mmCIF file of C-alpha atoms (C1' of nucleotides) in Angstrom:
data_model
loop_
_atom_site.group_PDB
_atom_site.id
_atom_site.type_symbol
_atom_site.label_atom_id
_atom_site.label_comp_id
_atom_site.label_asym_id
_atom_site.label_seq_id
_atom_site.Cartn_x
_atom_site.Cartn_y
_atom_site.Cartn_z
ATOM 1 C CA UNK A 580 69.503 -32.202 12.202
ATOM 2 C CA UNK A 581 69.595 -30.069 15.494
ATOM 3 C CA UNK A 582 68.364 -31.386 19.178
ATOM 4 C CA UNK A 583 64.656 -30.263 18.991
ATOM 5 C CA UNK A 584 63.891 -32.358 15.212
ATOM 6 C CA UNK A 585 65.827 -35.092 16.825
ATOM 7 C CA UNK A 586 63.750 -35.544 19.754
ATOM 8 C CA UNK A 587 60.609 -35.042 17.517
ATOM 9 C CA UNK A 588 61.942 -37.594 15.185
ATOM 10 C CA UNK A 589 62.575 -40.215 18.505
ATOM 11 C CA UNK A 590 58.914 -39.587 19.560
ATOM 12 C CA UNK A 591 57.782 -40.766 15.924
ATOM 13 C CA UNK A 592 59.896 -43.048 15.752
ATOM 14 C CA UNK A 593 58.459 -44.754 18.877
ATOM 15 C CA UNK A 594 55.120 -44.013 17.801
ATOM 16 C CA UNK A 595 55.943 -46.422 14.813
ATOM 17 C CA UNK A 596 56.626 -44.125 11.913
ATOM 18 C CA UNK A 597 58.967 -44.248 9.800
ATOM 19 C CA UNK A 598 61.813 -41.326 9.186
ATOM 20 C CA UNK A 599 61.837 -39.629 6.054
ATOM 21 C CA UNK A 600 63.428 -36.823 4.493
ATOM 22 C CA UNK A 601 60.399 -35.213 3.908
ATOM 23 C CA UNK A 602 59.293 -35.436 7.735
ATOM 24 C CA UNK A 603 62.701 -34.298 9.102
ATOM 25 C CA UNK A 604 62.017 -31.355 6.816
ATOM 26 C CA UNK A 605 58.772 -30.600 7.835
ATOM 27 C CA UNK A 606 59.686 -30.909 11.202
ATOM 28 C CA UNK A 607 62.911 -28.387 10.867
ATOM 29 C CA UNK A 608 60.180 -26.368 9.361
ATOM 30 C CA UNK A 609 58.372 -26.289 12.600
ATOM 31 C CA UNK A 610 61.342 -26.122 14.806
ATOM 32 C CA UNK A 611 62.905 -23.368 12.903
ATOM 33 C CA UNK A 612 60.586 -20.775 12.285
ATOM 34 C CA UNK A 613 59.012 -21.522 16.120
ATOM 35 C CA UNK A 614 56.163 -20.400 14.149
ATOM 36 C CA UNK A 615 52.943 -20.738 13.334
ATOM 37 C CA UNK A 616 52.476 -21.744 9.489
ATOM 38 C CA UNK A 617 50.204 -23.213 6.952
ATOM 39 C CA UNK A 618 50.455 -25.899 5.043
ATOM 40 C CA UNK A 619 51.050 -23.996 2.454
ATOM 41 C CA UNK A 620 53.825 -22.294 4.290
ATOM 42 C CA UNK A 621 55.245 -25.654 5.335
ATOM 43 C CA UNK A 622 54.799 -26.847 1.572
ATOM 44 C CA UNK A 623 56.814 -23.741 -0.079
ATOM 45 C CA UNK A 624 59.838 -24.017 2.369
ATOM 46 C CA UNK A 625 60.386 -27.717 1.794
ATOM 47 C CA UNK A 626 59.938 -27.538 -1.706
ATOM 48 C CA UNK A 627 63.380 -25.596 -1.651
ATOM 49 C CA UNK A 628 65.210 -28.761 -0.651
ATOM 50 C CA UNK A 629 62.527 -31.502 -1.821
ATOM 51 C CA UNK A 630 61.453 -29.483 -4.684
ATOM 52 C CA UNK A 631 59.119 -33.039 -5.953
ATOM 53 C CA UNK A 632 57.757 -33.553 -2.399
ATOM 54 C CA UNK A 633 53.666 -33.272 -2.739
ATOM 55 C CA UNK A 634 51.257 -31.166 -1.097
ATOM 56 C CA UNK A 635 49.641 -34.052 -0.173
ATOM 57 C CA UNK A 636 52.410 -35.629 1.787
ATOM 58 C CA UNK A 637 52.822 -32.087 4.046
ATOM 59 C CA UNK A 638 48.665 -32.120 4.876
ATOM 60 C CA UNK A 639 49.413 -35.993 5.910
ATOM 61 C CA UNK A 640 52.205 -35.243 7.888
ATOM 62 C CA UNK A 641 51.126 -32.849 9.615
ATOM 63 C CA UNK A 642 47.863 -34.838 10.414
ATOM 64 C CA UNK A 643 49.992 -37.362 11.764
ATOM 65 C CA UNK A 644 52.070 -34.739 13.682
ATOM 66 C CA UNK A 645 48.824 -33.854 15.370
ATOM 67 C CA UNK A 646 47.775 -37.802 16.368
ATOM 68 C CA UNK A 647 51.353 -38.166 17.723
ATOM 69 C CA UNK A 648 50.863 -34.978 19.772
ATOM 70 C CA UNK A 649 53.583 -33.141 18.387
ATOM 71 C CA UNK A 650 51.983 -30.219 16.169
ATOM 72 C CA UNK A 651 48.554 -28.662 17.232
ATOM 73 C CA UNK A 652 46.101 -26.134 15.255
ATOM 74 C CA UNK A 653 46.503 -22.733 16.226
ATOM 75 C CA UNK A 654 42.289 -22.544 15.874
ATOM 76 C CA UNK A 655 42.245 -19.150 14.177
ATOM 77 C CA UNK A 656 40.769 -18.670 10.898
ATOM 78 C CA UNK A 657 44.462 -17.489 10.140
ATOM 79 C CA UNK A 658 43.582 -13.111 9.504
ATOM 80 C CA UNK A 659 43.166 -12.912 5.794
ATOM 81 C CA UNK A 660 43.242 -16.077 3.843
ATOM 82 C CA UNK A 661 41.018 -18.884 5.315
ATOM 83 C CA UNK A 662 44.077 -21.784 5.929
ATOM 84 C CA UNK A 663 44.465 -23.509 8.965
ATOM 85 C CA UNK A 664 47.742 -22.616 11.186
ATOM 86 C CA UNK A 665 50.066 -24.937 13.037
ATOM 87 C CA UNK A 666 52.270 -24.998 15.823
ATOM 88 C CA UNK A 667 54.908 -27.284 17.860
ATOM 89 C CA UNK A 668 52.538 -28.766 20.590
ATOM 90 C CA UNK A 669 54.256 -27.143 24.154
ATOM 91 C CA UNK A 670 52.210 -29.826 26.526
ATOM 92 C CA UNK A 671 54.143 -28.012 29.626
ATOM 93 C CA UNK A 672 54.003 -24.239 28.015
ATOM 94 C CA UNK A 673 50.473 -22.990 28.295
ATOM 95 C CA UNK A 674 50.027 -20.097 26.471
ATOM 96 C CA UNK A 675 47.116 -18.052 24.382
ATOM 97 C CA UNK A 676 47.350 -15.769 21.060
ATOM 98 C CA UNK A 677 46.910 -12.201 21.027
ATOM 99 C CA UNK A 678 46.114 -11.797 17.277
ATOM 100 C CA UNK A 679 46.636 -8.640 15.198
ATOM 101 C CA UNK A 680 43.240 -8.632 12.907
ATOM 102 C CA UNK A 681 44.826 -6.000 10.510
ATOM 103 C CA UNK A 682 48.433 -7.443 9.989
ATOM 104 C CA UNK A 683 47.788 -10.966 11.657
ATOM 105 C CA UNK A 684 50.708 -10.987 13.505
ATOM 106 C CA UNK A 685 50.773 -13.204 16.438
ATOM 107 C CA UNK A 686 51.793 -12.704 19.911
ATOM 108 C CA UNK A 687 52.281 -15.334 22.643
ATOM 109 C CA UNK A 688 50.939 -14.971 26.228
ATOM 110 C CA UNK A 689 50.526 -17.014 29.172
ATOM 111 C CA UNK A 690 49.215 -15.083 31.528
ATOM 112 C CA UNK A 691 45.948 -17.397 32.608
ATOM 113 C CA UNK A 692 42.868 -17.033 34.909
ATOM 114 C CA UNK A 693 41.298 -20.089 33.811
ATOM 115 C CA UNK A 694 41.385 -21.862 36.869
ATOM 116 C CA UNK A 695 38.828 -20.212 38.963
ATOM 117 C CA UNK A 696 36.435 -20.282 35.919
ATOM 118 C CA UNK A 697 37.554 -24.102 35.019
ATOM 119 C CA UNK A 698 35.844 -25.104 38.304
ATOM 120 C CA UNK A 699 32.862 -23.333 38.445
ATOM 121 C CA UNK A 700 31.970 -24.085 34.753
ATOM 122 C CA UNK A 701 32.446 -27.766 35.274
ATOM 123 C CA UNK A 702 30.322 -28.180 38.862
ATOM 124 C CA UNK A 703 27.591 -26.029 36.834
ATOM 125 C CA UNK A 704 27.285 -27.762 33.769
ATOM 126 C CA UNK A 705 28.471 -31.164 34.593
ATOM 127 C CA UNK A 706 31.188 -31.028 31.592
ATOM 128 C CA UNK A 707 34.562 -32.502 31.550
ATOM 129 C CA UNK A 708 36.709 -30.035 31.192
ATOM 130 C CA UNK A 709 39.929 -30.742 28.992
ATOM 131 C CA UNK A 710 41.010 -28.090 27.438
ATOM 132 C CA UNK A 711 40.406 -24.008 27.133
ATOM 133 C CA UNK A 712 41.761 -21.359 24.298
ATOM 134 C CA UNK A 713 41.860 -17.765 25.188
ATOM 135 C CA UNK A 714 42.575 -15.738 22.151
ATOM 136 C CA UNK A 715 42.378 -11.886 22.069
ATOM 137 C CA UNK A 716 41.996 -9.529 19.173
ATOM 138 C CA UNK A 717 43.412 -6.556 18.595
ATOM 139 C CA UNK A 718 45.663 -3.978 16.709
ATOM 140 C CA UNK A 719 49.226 -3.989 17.045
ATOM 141 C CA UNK A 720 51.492 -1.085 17.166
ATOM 142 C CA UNK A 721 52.203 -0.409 13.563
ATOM 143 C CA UNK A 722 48.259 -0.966 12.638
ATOM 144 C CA UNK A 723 46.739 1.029 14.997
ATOM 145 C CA UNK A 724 46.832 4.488 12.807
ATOM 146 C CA UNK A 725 43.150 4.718 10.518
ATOM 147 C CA UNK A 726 40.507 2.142 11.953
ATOM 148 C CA UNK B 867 7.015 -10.754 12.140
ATOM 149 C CA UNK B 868 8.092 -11.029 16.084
ATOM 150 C CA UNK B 869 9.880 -7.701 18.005
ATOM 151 C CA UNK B 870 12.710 -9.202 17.871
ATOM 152 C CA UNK B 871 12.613 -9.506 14.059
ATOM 153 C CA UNK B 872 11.347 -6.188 13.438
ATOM 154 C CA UNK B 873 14.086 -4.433 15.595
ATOM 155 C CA UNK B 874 16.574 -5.905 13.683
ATOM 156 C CA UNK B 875 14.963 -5.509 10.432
ATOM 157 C CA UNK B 876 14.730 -1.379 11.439
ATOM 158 C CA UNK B 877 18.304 -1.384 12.303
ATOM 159 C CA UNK B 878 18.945 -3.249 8.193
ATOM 160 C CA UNK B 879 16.642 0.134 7.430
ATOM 161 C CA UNK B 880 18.644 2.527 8.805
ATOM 162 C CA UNK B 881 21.614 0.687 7.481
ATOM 163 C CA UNK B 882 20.141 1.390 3.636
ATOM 164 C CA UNK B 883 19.272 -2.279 3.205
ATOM 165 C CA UNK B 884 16.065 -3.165 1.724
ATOM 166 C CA UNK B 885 13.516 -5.685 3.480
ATOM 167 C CA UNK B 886 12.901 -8.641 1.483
ATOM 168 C CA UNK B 887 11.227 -11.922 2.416
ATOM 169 C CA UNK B 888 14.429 -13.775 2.196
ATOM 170 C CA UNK B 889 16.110 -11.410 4.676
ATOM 171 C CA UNK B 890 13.507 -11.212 7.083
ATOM 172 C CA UNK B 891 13.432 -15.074 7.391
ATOM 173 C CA UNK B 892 16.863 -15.251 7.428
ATOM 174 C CA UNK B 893 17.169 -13.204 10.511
ATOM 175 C CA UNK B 894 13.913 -15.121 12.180
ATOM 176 C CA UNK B 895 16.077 -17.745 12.370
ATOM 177 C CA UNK B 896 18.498 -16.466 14.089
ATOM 178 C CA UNK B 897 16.409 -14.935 16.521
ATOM 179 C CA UNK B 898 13.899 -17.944 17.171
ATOM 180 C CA UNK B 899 16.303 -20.996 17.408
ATOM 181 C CA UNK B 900 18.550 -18.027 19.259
ATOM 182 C CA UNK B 901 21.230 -20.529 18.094
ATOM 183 C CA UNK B 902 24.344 -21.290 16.314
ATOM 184 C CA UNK B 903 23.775 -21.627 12.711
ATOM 185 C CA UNK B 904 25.681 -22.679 9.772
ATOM 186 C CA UNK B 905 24.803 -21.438 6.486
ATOM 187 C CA UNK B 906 23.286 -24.297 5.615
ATOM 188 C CA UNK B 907 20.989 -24.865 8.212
ATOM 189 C CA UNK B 908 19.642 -21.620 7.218
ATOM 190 C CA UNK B 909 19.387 -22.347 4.275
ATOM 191 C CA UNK B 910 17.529 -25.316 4.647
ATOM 192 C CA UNK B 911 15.192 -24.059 7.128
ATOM 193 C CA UNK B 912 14.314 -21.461 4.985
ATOM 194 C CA UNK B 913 13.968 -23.172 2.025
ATOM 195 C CA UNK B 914 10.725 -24.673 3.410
ATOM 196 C CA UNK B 915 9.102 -21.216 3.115
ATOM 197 C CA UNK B 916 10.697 -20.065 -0.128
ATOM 198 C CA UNK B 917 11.609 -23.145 -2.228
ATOM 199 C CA UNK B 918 13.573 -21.178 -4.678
ATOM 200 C CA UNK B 919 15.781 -19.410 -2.313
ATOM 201 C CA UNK B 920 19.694 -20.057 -2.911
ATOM 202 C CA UNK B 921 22.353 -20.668 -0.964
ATOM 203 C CA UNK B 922 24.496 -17.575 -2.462
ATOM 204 C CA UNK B 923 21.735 -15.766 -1.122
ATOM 205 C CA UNK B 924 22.032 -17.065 2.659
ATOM 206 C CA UNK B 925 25.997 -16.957 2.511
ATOM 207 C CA UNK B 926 25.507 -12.595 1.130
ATOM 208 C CA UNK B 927 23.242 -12.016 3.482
ATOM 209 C CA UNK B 928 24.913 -13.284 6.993
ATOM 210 C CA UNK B 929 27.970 -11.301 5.450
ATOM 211 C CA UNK B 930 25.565 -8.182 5.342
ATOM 212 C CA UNK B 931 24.188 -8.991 8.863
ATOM 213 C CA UNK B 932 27.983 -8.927 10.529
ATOM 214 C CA UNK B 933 28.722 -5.906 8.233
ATOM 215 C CA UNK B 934 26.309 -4.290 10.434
ATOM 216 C CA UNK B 935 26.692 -6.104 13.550
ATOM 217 C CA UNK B 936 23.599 -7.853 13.844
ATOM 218 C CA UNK B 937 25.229 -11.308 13.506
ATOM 219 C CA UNK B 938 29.087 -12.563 14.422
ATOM 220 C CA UNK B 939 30.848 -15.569 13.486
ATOM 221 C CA UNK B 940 31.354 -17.967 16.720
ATOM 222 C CA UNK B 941 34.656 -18.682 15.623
ATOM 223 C CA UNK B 942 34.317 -22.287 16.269
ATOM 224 C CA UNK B 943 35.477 -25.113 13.715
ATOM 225 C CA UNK B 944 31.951 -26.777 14.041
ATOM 226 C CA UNK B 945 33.074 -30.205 15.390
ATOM 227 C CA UNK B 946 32.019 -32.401 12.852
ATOM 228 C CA UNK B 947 31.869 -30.572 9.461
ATOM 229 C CA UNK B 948 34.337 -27.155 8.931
ATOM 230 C CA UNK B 949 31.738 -24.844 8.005
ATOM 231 C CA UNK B 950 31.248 -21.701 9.494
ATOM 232 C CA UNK B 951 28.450 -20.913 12.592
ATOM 233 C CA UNK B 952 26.480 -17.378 13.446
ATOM 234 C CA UNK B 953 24.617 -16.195 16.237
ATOM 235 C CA UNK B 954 23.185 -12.923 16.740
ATOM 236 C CA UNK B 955 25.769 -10.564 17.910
ATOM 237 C CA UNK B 956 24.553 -9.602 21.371
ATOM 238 C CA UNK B 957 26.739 -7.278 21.966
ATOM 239 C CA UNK B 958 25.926 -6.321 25.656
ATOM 240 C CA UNK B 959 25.753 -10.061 26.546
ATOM 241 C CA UNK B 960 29.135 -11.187 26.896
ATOM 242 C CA UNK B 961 29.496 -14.005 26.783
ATOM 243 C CA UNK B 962 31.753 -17.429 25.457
ATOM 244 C CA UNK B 963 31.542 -20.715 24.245
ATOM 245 C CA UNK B 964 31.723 -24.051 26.428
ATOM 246 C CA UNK B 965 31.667 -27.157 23.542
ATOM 247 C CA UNK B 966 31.612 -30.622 23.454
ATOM 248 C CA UNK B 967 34.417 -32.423 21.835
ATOM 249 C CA UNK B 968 32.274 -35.264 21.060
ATOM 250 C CA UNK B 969 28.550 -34.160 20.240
ATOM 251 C CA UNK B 970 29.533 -30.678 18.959
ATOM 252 C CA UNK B 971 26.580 -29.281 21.809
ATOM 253 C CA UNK B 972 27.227 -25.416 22.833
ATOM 254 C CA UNK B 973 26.839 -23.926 26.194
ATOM 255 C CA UNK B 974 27.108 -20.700 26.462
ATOM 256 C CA UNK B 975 28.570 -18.952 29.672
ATOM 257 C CA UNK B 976 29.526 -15.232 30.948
ATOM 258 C CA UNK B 977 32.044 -15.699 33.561
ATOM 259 C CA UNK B 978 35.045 -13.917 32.777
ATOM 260 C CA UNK B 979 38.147 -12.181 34.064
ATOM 261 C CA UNK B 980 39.835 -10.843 31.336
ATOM 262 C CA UNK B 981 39.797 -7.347 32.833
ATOM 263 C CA UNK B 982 42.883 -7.900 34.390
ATOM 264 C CA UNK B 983 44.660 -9.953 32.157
ATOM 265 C CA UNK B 984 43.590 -7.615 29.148
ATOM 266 C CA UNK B 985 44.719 -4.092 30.871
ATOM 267 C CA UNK B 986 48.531 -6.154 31.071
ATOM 268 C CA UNK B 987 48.294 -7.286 28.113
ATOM 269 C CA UNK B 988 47.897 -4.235 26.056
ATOM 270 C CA UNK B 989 50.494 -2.017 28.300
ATOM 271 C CA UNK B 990 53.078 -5.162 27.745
ATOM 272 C CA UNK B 991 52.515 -5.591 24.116
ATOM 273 C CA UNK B 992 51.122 -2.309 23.016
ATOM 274 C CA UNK B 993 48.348 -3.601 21.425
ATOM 275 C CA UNK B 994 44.814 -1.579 20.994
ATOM 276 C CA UNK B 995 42.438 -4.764 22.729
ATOM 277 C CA UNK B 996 39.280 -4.717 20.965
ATOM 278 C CA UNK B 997 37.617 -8.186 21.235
ATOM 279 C CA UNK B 998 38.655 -11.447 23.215
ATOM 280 C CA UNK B 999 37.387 -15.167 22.919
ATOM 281 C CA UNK B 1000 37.584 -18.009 25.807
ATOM 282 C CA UNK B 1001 37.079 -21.197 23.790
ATOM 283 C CA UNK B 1002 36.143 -23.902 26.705
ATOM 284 C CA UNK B 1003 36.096 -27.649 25.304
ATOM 285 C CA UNK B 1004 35.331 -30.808 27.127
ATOM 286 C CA UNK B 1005 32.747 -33.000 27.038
ATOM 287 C CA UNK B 1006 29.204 -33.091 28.256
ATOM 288 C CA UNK B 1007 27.299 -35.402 30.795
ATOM 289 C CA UNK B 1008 26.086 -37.504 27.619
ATOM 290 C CA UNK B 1009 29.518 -37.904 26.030
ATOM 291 C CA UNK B 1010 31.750 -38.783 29.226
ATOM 292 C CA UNK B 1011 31.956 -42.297 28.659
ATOM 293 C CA UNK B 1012 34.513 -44.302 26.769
ATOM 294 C CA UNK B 1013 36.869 -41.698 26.046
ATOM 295 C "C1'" DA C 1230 3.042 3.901 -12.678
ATOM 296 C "C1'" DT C 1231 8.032 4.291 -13.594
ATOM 297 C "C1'" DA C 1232 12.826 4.195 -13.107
ATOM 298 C "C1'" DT C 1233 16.813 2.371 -11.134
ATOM 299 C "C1'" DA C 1234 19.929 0.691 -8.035
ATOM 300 C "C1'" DA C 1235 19.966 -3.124 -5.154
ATOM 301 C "C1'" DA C 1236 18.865 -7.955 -4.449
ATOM 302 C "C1'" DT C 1237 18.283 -12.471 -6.101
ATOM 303 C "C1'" DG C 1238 19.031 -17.135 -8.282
ATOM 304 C "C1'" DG C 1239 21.632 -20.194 -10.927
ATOM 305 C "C1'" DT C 1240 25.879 -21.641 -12.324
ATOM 306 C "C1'" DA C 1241 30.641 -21.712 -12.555
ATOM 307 C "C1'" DA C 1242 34.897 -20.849 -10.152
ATOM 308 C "C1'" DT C 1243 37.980 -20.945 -6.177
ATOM 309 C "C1'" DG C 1244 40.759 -22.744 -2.750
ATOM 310 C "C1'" DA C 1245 41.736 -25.641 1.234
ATOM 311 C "C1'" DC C 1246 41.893 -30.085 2.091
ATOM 312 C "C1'" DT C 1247 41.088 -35.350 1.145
ATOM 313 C "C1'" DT C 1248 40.928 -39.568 -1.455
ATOM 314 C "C1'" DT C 1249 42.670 -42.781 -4.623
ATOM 315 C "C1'" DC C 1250 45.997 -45.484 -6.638
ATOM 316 C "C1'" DA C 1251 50.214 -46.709 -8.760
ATOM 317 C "C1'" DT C 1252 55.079 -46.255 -7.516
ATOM 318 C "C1'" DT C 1253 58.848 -45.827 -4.262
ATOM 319 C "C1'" DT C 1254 61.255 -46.596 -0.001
ATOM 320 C "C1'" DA C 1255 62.471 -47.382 5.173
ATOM 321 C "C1'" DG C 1256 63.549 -50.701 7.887
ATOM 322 C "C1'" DA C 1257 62.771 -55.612 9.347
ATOM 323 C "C1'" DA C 1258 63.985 -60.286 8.121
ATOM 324 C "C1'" DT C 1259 67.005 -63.191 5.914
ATOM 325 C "C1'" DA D 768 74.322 -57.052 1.618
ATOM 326 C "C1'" DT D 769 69.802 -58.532 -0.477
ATOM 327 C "C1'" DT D 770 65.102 -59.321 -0.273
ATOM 328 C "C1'" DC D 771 60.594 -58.427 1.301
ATOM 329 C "C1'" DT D 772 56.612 -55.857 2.742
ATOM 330 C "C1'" DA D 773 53.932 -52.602 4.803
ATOM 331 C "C1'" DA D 774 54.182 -47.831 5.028
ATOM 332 C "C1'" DA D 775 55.067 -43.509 2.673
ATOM 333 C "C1'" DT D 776 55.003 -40.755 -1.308
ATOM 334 C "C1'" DG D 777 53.492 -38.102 -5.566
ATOM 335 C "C1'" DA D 778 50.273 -36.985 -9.007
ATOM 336 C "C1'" DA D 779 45.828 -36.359 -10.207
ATOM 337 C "C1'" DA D 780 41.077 -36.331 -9.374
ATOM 338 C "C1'" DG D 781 37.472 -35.444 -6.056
ATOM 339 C "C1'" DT D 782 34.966 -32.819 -1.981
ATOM 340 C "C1'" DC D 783 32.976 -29.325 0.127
ATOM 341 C "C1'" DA D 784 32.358 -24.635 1.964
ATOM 342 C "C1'" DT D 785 32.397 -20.332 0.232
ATOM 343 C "C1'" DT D 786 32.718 -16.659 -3.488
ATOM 344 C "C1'" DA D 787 32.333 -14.473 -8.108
ATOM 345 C "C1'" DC D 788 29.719 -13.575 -12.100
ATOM 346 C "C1'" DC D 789 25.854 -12.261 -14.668
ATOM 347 C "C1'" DA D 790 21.267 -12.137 -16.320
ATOM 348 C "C1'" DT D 791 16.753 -11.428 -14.199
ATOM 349 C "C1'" DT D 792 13.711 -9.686 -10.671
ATOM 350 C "C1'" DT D 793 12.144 -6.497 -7.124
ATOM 351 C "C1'" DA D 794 11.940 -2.816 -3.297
ATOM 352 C "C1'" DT D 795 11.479 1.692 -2.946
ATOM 353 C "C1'" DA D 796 12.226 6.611 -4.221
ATOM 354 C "C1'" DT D 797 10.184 9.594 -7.660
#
DNA sequence: ATATAAATGGTAATGACTTTCATTTAGAAT
DNA sequence: ATTCTAAATGAAAGTCATTACCATTTATAT
């Protein structure tokens, strides 16, 4: 088990879950890959070393995951097939997708004007403002050729 | 029939669609609750006019609308339930979403300064830009209390 | 009026995700 | 180390939005 699933496993821990093989492996998933996968995903790589662990037990987990703040949804109806995405929560790492809508390759950015819009928006409309997602579509190198 | 109606039922025309009674309610309710719409609000709003309309019906249709650009998805997972919403695809009204966490309520807004971040972007990543998203949540005057 | 491709309605299928419940297990208590 | 118990799991059935299929109807070109 390497640094980053250990200090994921600590924060459950405290959080009052228990550790089991099947959440250490979900969350070496996670780690690993740095990546942004479905359940599915999640479910197929597992099953390699837990090859009885359930579907079921990956869509809890990861639900829990999200309650603990350690995963978060990517919000992208994920390019072709209509799953959900997932990704290691970086609290401290703002950053936005730039989304390939032929290949669906991802690419991480952080560049960010938000803040000059953040307070304008929120003396307009009188919203609390928690939280903003910037994502950008376009084609990426290889896709570009034949609309 | 309204002008708004009939404009977009010309451009369904020229497009090689035929008009039928289900389309042209279909798009009058996009254009007079100039909202966001799930499928099944449509649906249910129109079945008051034509009892025997069905839902397959709705769901072809909106694809056929984005197909030729008069609708767009909003890309949103619809707080509450996961189903899908529409608008009318305004295309030189730029504009994005501010939502409520809480009550699901949509605000729409057109500040934006993705110029500048875009033009980066795409010399730093290669990427053809077509299309960007801000995705604001929060929650509204209504909602603010008790977290 | 007629012909015909397109559109519709009804029903069944799909696929992501959730619920249920009986069984197993992590970790606390002894 | 053993026992206990609530939490976690797996398997199967259930939801719910959306899609596919197919027989029937209809808009529109002729």
């Amino acid at each position: 088990m390497n640094d980053k699933v250990s200090d994921l496993v600590d924060q459950m821990k405290r959080c009052g879950y228990k550790v089991t093989n099947q959440r250490e492996l979900i969350l070496k998933e996670f780690t690993e890959k740095g990546g942004h996968l479905s359940a599915q995903e999640v479910y197929e790589n597992v099953r390699k070393v837990i090859p009885h662990i359930s579907l079921t037990t990956i869509y809890r987990n990861i639900e829990m995951l999200i309650d603990i703040g350690v995963l978060c949804p990517v919000e992208l109806a994920s390019a072709s097939d209509g799953s959900a995405l997932y990704e290691i929560n970086r609290i401290h790492d703002h950053h936005h997708h730039l989304v390939c809508t032929k290949c669906g390759k991802i690419i991480e950015f952080n560049m960010c004007l938000f803040q000059e819009i953040g307070k304008k928006l929120s003396s307009i409309t009188q919203f609390k403002i928690d939280e903003h997602r910037l994502k950008v579509f376009g084609r990426c190198p290889k896709c570009q050729h034949g609309r």
